[in-house]
Structures are given as structure tokens and as C-alpha cells.
Short mmCIF file of C-alpha atoms and ligand atoms in Angstrom, two decimals:
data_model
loop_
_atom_site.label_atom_id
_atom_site.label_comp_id
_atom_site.label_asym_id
_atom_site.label_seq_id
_atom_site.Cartn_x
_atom_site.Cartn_y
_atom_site.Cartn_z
CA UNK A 1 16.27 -14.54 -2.46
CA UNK A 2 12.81 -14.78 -0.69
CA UNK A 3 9.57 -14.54 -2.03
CA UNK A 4 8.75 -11.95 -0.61
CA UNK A 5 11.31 -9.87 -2.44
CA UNK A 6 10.98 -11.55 -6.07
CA UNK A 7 8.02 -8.68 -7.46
CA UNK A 8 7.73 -5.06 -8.22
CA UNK A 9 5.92 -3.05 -5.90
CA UNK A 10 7.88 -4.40 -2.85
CA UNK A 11 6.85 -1.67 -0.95
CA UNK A 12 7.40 -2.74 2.52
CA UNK A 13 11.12 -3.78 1.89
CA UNK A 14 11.77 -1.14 -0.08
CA UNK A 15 10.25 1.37 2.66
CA UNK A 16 12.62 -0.52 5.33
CA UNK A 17 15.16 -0.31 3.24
CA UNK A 18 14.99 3.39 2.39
CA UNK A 19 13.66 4.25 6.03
CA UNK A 20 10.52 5.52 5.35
CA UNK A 21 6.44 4.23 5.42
CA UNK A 22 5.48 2.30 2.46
CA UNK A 23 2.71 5.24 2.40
CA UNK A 24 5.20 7.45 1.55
CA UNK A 25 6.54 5.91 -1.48
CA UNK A 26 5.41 6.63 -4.84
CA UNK A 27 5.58 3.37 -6.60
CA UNK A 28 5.88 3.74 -10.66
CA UNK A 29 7.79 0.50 -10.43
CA UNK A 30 4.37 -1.92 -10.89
CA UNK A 31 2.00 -0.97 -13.20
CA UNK A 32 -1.79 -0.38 -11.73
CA UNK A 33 -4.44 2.08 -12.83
CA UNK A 34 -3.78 4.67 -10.11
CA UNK A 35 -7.41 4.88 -9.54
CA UNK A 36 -10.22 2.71 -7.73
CA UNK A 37 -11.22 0.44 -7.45
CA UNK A 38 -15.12 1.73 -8.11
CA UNK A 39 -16.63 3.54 -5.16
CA UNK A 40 -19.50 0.67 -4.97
CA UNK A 41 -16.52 -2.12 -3.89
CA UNK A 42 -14.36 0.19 -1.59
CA UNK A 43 -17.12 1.68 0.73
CA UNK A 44 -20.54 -0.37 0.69
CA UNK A 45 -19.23 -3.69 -0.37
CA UNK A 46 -15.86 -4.42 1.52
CA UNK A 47 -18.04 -2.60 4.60
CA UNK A 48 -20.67 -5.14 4.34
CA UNK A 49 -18.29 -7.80 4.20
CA UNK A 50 -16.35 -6.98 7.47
CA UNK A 51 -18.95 -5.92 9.19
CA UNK A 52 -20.31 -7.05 12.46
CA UNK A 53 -22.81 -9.37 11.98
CA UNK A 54 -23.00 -9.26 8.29
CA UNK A 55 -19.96 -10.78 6.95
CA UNK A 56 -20.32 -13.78 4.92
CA UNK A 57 -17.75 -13.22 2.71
CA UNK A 58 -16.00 -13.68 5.51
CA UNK A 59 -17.30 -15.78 7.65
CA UNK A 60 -18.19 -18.23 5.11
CA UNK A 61 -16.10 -20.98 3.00
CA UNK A 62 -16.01 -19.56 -0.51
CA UNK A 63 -18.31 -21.27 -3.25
CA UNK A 64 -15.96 -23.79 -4.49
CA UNK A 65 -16.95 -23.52 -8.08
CA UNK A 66 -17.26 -19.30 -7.81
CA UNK A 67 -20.61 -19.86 -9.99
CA UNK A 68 -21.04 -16.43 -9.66
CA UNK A 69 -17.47 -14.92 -10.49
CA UNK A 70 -17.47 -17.56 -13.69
CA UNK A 71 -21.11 -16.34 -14.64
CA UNK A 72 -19.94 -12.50 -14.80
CA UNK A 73 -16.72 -13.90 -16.69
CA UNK A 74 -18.99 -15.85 -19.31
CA UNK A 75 -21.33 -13.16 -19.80
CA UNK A 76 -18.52 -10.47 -20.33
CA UNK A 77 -16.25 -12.48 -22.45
CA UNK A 78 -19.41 -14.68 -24.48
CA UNK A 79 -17.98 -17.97 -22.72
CA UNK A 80 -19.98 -20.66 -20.71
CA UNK A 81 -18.60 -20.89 -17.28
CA UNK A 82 -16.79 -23.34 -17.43
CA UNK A 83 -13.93 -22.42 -20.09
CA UNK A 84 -13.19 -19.72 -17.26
CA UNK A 85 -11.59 -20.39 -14.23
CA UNK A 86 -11.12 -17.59 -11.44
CA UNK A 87 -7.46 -17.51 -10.02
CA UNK A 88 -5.65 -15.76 -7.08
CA UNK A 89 -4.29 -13.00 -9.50
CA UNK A 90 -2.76 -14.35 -13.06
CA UNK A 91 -0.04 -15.15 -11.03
CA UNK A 92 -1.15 -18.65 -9.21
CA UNK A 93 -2.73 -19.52 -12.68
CA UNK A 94 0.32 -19.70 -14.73
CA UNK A 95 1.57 -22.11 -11.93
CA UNK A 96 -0.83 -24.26 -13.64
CA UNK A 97 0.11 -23.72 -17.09
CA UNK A 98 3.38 -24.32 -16.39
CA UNK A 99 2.44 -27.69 -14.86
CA UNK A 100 0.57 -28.59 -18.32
CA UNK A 101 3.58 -26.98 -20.26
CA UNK A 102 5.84 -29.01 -18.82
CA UNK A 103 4.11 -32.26 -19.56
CA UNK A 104 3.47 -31.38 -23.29
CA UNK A 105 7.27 -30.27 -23.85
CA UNK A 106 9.76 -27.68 -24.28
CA UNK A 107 8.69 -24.26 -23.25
CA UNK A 108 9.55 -20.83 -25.35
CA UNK A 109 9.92 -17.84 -23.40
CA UNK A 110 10.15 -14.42 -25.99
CA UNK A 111 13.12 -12.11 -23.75
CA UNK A 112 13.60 -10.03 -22.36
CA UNK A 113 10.39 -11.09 -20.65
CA UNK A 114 8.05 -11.44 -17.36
CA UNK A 115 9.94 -13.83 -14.94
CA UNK A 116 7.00 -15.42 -13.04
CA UNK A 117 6.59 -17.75 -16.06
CA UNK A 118 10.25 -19.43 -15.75
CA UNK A 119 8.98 -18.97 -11.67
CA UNK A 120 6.00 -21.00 -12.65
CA UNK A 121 7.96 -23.46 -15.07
CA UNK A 122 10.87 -24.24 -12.22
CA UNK A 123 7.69 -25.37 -9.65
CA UNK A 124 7.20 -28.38 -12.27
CA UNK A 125 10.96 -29.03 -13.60
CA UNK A 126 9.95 -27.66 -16.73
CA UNK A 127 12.58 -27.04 -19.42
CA UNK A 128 12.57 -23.70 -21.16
CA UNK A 129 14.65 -22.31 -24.27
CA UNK A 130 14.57 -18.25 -24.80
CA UNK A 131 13.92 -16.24 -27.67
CA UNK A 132 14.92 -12.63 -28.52
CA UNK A 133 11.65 -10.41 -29.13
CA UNK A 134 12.19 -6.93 -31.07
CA UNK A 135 12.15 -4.27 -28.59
CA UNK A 136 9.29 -2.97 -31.00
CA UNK A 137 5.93 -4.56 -32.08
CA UNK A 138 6.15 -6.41 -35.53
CA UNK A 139 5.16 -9.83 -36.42
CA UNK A 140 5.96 -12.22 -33.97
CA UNK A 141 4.71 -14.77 -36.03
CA UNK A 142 7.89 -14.33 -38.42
CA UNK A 143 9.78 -14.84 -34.83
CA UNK A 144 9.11 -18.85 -35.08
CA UNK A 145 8.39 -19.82 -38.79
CA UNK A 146 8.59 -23.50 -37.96
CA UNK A 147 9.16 -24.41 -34.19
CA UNK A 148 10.21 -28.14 -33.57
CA UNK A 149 6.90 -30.36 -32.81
CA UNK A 150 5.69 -30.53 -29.69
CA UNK A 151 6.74 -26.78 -28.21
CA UNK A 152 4.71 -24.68 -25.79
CA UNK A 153 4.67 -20.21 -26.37
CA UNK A 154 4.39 -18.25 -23.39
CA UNK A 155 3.44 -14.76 -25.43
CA UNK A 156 2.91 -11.57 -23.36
CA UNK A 157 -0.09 -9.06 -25.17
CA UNK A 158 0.92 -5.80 -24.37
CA UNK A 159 4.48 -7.41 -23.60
CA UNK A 160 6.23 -6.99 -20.51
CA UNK A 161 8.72 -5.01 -20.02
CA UNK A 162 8.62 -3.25 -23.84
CA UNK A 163 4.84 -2.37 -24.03
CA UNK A 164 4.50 -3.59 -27.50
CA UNK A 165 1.33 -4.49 -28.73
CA UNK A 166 1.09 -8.09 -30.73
CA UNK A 167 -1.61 -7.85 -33.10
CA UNK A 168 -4.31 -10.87 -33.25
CA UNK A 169 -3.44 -11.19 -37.24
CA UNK A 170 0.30 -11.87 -36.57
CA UNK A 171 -0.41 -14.31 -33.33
CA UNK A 172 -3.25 -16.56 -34.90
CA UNK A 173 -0.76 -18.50 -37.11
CA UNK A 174 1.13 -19.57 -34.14
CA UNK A 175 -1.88 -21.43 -33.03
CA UNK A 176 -0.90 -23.75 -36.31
CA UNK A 177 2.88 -23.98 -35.13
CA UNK A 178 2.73 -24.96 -31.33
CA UNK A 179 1.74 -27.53 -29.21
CA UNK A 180 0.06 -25.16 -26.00
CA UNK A 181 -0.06 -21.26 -26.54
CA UNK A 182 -0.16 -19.41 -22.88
CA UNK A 183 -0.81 -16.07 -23.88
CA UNK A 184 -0.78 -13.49 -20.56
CA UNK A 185 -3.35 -10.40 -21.62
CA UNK A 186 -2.90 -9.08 -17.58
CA UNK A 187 -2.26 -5.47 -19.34
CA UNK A 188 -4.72 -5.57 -22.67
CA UNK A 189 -7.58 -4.01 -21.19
CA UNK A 190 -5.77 -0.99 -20.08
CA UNK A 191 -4.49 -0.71 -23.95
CA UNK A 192 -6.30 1.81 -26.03
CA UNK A 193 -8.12 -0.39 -28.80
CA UNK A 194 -6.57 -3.57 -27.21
CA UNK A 195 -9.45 -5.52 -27.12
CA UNK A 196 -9.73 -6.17 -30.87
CA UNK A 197 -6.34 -7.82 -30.47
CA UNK A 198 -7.07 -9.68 -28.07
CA UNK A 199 -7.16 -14.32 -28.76
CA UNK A 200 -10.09 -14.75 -26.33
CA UNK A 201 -12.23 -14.76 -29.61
CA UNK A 202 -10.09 -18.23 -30.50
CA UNK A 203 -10.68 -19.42 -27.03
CA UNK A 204 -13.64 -21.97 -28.30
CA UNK A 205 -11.92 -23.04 -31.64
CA UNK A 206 -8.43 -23.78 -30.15
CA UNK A 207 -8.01 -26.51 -27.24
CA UNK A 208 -4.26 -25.42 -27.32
CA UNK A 209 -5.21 -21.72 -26.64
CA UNK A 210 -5.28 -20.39 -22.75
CA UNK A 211 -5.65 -17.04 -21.82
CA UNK A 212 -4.48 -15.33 -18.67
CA UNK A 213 -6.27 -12.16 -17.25
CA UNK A 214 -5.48 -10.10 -14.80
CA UNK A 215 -8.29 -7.99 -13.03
CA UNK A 216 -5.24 -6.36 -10.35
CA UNK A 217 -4.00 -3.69 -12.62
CA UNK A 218 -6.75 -2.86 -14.52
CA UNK A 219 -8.87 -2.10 -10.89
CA UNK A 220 -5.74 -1.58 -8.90
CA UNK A 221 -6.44 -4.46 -6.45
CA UNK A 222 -3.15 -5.83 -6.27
CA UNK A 223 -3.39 -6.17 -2.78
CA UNK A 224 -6.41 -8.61 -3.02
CA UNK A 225 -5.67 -10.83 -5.88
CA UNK A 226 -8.19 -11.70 -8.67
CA UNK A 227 -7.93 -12.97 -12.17
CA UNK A 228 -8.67 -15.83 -14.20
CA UNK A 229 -7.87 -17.94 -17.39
CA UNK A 230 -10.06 -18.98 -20.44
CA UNK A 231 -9.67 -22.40 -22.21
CA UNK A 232 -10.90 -25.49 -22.90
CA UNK A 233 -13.19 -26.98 -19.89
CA UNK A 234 -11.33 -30.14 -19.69
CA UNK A 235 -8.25 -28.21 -18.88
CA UNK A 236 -9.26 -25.97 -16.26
CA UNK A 237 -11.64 -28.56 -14.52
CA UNK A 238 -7.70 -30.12 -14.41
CA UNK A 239 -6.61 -27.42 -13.27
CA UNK A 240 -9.02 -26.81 -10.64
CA UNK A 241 -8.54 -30.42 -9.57
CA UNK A 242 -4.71 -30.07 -8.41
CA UNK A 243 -5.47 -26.51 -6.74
CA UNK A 244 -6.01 -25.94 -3.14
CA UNK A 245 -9.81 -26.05 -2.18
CA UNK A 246 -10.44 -22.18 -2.21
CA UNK A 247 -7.73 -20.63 -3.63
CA UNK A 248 -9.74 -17.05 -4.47
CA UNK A 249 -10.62 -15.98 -1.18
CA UNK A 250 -14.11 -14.89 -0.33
CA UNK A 251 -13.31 -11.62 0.17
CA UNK A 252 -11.95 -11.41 -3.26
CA UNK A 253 -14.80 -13.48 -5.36
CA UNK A 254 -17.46 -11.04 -3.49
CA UNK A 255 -15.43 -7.72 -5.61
CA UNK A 256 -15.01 -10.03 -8.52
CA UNK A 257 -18.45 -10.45 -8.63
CA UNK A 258 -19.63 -7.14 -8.34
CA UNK A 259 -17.21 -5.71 -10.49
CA UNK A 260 -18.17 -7.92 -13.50
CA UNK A 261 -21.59 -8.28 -12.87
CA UNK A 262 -22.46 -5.71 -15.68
CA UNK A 263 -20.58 -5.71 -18.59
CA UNK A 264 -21.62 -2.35 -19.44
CA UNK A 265 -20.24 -0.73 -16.21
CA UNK A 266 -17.07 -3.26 -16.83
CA UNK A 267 -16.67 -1.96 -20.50
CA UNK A 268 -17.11 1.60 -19.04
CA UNK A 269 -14.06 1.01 -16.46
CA UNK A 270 -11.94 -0.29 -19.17
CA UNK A 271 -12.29 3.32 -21.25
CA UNK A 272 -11.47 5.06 -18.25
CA UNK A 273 -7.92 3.14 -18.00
CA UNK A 274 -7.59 3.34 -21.85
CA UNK A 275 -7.80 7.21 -21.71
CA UNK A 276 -5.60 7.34 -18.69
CA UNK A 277 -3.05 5.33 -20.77
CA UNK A 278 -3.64 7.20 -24.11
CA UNK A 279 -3.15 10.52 -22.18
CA UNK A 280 -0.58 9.90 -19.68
CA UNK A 281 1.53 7.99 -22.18
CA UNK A 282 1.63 10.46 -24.64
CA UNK A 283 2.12 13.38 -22.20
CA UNK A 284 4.81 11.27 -20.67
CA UNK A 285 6.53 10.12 -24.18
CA UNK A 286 6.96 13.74 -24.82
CA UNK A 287 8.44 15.45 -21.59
CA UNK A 288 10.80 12.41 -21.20
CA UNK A 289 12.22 12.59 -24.79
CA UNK A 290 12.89 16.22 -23.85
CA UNK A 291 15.45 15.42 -20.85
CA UNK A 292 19.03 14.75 -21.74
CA UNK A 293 20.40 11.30 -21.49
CA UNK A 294 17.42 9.20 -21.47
CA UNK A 295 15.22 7.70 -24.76
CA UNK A 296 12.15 6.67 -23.80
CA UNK A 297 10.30 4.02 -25.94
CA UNK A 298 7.10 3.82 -27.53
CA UNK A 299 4.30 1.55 -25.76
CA UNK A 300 0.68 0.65 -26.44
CA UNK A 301 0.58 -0.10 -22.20
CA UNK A 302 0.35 1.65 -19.17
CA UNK A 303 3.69 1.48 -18.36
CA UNK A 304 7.16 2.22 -20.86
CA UNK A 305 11.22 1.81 -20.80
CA UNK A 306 13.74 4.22 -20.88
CA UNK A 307 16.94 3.99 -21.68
CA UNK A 308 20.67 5.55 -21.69
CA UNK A 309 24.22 4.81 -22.98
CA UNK A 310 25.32 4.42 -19.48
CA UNK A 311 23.98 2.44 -16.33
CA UNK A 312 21.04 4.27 -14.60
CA UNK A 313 21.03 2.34 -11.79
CA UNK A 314 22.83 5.61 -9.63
CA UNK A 315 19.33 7.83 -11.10
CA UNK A 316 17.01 4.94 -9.82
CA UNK A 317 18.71 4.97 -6.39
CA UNK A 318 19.02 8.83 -6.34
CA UNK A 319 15.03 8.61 -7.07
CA UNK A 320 14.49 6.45 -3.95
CA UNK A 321 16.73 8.33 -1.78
CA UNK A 322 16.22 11.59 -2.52
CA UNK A 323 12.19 11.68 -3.98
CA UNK A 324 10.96 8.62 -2.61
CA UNK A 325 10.41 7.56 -6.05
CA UNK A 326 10.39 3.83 -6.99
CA UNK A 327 11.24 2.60 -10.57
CA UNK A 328 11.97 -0.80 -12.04
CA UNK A 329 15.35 -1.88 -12.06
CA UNK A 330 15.40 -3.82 -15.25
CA UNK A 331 18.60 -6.05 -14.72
CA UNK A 332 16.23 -8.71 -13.89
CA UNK A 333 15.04 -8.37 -17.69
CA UNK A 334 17.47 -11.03 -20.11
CA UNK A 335 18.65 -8.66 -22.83
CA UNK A 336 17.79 -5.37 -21.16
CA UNK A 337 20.35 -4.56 -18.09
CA UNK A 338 21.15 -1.29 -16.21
CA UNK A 339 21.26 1.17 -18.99
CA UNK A 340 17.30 0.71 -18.67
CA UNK A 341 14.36 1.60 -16.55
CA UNK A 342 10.74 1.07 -16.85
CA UNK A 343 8.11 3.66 -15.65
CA UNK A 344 4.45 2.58 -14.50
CA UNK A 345 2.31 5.99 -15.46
CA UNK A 346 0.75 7.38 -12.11
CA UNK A 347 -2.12 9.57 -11.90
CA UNK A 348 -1.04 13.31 -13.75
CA UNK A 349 0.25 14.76 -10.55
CA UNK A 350 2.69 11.65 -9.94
CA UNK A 351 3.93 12.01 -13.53
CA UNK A 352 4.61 15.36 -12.97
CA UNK A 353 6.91 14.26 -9.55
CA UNK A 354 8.39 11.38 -11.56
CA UNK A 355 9.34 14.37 -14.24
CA UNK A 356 10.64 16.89 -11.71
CA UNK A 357 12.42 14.19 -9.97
CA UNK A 358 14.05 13.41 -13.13
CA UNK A 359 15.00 16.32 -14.27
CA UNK A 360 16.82 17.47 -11.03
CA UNK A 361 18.79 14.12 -11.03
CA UNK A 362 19.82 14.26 -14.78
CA UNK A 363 20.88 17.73 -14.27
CA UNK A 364 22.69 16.91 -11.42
CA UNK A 365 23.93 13.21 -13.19
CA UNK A 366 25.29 15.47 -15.82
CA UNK A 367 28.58 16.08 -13.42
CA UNK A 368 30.28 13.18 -12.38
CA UNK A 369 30.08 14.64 -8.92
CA UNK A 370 26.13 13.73 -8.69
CA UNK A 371 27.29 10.06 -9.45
CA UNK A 372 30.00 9.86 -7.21
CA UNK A 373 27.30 11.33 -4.27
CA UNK A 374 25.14 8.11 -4.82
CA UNK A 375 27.37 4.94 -5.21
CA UNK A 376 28.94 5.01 -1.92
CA UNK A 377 25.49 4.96 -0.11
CA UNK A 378 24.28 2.07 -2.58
CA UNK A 379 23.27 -0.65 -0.22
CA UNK A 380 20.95 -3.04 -2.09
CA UNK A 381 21.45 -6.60 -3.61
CA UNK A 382 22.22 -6.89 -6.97
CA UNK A 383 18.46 -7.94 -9.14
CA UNK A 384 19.54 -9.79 -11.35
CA UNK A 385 16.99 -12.70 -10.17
CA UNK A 386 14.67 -10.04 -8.56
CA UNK A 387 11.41 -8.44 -9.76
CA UNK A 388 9.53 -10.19 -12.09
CA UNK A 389 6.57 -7.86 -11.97
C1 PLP B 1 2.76 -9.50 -17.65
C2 PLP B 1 2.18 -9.79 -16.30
N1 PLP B 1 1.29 -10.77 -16.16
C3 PLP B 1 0.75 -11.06 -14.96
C4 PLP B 1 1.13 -10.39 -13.82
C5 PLP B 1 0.58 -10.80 -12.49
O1 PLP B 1 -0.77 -10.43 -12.35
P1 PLP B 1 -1.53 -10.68 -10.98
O2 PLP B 1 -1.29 -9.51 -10.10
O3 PLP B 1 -2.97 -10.81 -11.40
O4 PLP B 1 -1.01 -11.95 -10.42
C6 PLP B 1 2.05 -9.36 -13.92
C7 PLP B 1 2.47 -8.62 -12.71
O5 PLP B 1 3.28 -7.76 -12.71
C8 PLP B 1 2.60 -9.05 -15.18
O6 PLP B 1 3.51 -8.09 -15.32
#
């Protein structure tokens, strides 16, 4: 399958696919605030850096070290700069973990799960095992009581697909128990009362601690790529070392930079998602256990599963095809398959299409008729290796 076609919010194929512009898609299958980013970066900033005679974003090489995107980092997250190291998106950072996973042994990967880290893991010939989370939040410490010496844990906080929140208490132990812990927080600051949860706090104490951040979702700048990982110096300076030269584009480090230059105007965004998610999720929780068929499930993120006793994979497609609607297919998930679906929230209005949409198709799903008006036109591959997002 091609790259290009291995992550949610494929919104060019899916748009040729479906016959449509990508503009006219609504896309709940990734998961981004479905604001901003803040007015200051879209007008002013990204103006100033394309524009005649200005530029130097760019025009310019990008500062190899991104002294400046590391200095906001460290001042926001009480680091020095160098236990932070900027990345294009959490994405091209976990390549890197995966490269020093694989040399200090057997990777665990909780399923059903995000599929960029095995992505990451296969660019080094790194072995993996898997192991079965709880669909629900618990203690994932009980999970792996006494792993065999030498292991590395790839843990998701919010996890991805289920939206269950890990609390700090119940991860710390597994500090003790493994070799390397990768722990992905790309979701946490959208999580209302996340934060407190959240390992970076371990960061200094724990050379076999990294933490991956994601700034896409929580600004909705998927499109330009920007986050970063904390840990020990020595291993991101290693890091750094085996990267390409400037792999955070200028463009990119200039929005980093103002977006974290002030931690109180950072802190202030992060609310602003966190009520979004409170709101939406609840609103959404409630109007979706009202339809017939589907069970959603609880989640902490910005994003949350449903599922049925039969495959919804003729409701997804009847979505696209009939509301321009894009959910995530979740056969790619180990352990979930086509009886589920996971929703990114959109802004009020969207969720209110997503519900409408819904609710027309159930009804109509409720005959076999409605199914029978959807398979033959099915088209697509089968995802079983696609999506990761
Ligand atoms: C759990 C998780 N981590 C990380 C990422 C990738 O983040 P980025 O866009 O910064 O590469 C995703 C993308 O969907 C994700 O779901």
C-alpha cells in the first residue's frame, strides 16, 4: 500500500475516490482541534514569512539546533533545551525511538493500538510482541507485573483508538519494570485535567523515559508538521545526529516558536481544546447512545469508538457517499475490526451533521434494503494495514 494512503485524514484519495474536493469533505476520521491555529500565526506570521522580500523563514536554512523552538519547549515544560528535541510531527520522532528500541530489545506494543509505532519499529528490523489493553482505563501497570529483562513499552496517554486516560500513579511503576518507556502524549493536552497525568515531570529522573508530543492536533497544523520529544540529552543529541540536517522546516520552527513563546497564551490554548473536548464529548456521548444499534464508549480524548453487533463498514461508506462524511475504519486496529468506528469531535455544527448523518443511515440500516443499496457500490481496498492515524 503506499504511503501516501497509510494515515487518517487521507483527504485527497479519499476525495478522488468519492469524486468530490477534499474541501468538501468533513473529516471526523483524524482527530484535530477544529479550530486555529491562533489568528497571530495564520495572518501576520505565515504573511511575513512568504512575503516578497521578507521571507526568511523561507529563504533561509533553518537554525540547525532550533535554539529558539527548544527555548519555548524548556520554558513551557521546566526543561533545559537540550532534553527537548523539535521533530517533523511525533511522527518522524518515533522513527527514532524505534531505532533505540530496537537496539535495547524486544518491543511491547498495548493493542489494539496506533500503527506508526510497528511503522517506525519495521524501518530498524525491530522485533515487537503485542499486548491486549482493556478497552477501558484501569491500571496498566497490573498489565505487565514482571516483563522479561531488557523490554521496551510503547504506551499511548490518552490511548489511541479507545480514548482512555492512563493515570501517572499506575504508569510510574513501569519505569521500574522496563528497559526504554516511549510514552506518545500527541492527545494529552487536549484532555480535560490531562496534564497532571502526564510523565514529563519524570523526564529528568528517568534516562529510560521519552516523551512524544504532538503540537498538530492540539493547533490543528497537521498540514505543517511540528512536535517534539523530551529525554535525556545524550539521547536526543543521538538522535539528532542520525537525522537529516533540517528536518523541521523553517516555515514550521517560525509557528513553533511563536506559538510557545508564552506559556501563558500556550496554557490558555490548551483550556480552549479541553473545553471543546469536555463539551463536545459529552454532548456527543449522549445523542449517540440515543441512536439504535450503535454503543459509543467513554473517552477522556477528543475523539471516541463506537460500536455494533454487526459490521459498520456499509454505515461508514453510506457516510462518505451519501454525506461526505469521513470516519475511521477501525479494521486496521488488532482486536477491534468492522463492528467499530471511531469519531474525531468537529466543531458543534459538524457534530450535529455527523448526528443527522447518522441517524438517517441507521434508520435506513434498520431494513436490510439500506444495506443491500451500499455493498454493491463498495469499491475500496480492504484496511486492514491502512490508517494508522
Ligand atoms: C497517538 C498518536 N500519536 C502521534 C500521532 C502523529 O502525530 P503528528 O501529526 O505530530 O506526527 C498520531 C496521529 O494520528 C496519533 O494518533
Amino acid at each position: 500500500m503506499p504511503l501516501s494512503e497509510r494515515h487518517g485524514g487521507n483527504l485527497a484519495a479519499n476525495a478522488a475516490r468519492l469524486g468530490c474536493r477534499p474541501s468538501q469533505l468533513l473529516d471526523a476520521s483524524a482527530s484535530l482541534v477544529p479550530f486555529g491555529p491562533p489568528w497571530v500565526v495564520r495572518g501576520p506570521l505565515l504573511w511575513a514569512a512568504l512575503g516578497a522580500g521578507y521571507g526568511e523563514s523561507l529563504r533561509a536554512y533553518p537554525d540547525r539546533h532550533y535554539a529558539g523552538l527548544r527555548a519555548g519547549l524548556g520554558r513551557l515544560h521546566g526543561l533545559e533545551p537540550d532534553s527537548l528535541l523539535p521533530g517533523n510531527g511525533a511522527a518522524e520522532l518515533f522513527t527514532w525511538a524505534a531505532r533505540d528500541a530496537t537496539a535495547t530489545g524486544l518491543s511491547v506494543l498495548p493493542v489494539p493500538g496506533f500503527a506508526d509505532y510497528p511503522r517506525a519499529l519495521a524501518c530498524w528490523d525491530g522485533a515487537w510482541r503485542t499486548q491486549a489493553l482493556p478497552l477501558q482505563a484501569g491500571s496498566v501497570a497490573q498489565l505487565f507485573p514482571s516483563p522479561p529483562a531488557g523490554e521496551v513499552l510503547w504506551i499511548t496517554n490518552p490511548h489511541n483508538p479507545t480514548g482512555a486516560l492512563w493515570s501517572r500513579a499506575s504508569l510510574e511503576p513501569l519505569l521500574q519494570r522496563f528497559a526504554l518507556v516511549i510514552a506518545d502524549e500527541a492527545f494529552l493536552p487536549l484532555v480535560p485535567g490531562g496534564e497532571v497525568q502526564s510523565l514529563i515531570p519524570l523526564v529528568q529522573a528517568h534516562p529510560n523515559l521519552v516523551v512524544i508530543r504532538s503540537l498538530t492536533k492540539l493547533y490543528g497544523i497537521a498540514g505543517l508538521r511540528l512536535g517534539y520529544a523530551l529525554g535525556h540529552p545524550e539521547r536526543l543529541a543521538r538522535w539528532a545526529a542520525w537525522r537529516d540536517p533540517w528536518p523541521v522546516n523553517g516555515l514550521a520552527a517560525a509557528v513553533g516558536e511563536r506559538l510557545l513563546h508564552d506559556p501563558v497564551a500556550y496554557r490558555r490554548w490548551c483550556s480552549r481544546a479541553q473545553r471543546w473536548t469536555a463539551r463536545e464529548g459529552a454532548w456527543l456521548q449522549s445523542q449517540l447512545a440515543q441512536l439504535p444499534g450503535i454503543t459509543p464508549l467513554p473517552s477522556a480524548a477528543n475523539f471516541l469508538l463506537i460500536r455494533a453487533e454487526h459490521s459498520l463498514v456499509p454505515l461508514r461508506q453510506a457516510l462518505e457517499q451519501r454525506h461526505h462524511i469521513l470516519l475511521r475504519d477501525c479494521r486496521s486496529f488488532e482486536g477491534l475490526g468492522e463492528n467499530w468506528l471511531r469519531i474525531g469531535y468537529q466543531s458543534h455544527r459538524n457534530n450535529c451533521r455527523i448526528l443527522r448523518a447518522l441517524r438517517q443511515e441507521l434508520g435506513r440500516f434498520s431494513s436490510d434494503s439500506g444495506l443491500a443499496e451500499i455493498r454493491p457500490g463498495c469499491s475500496e481496498p480492504n484496511t486492514r494495514s491502512d490508517v494508522p492515524g
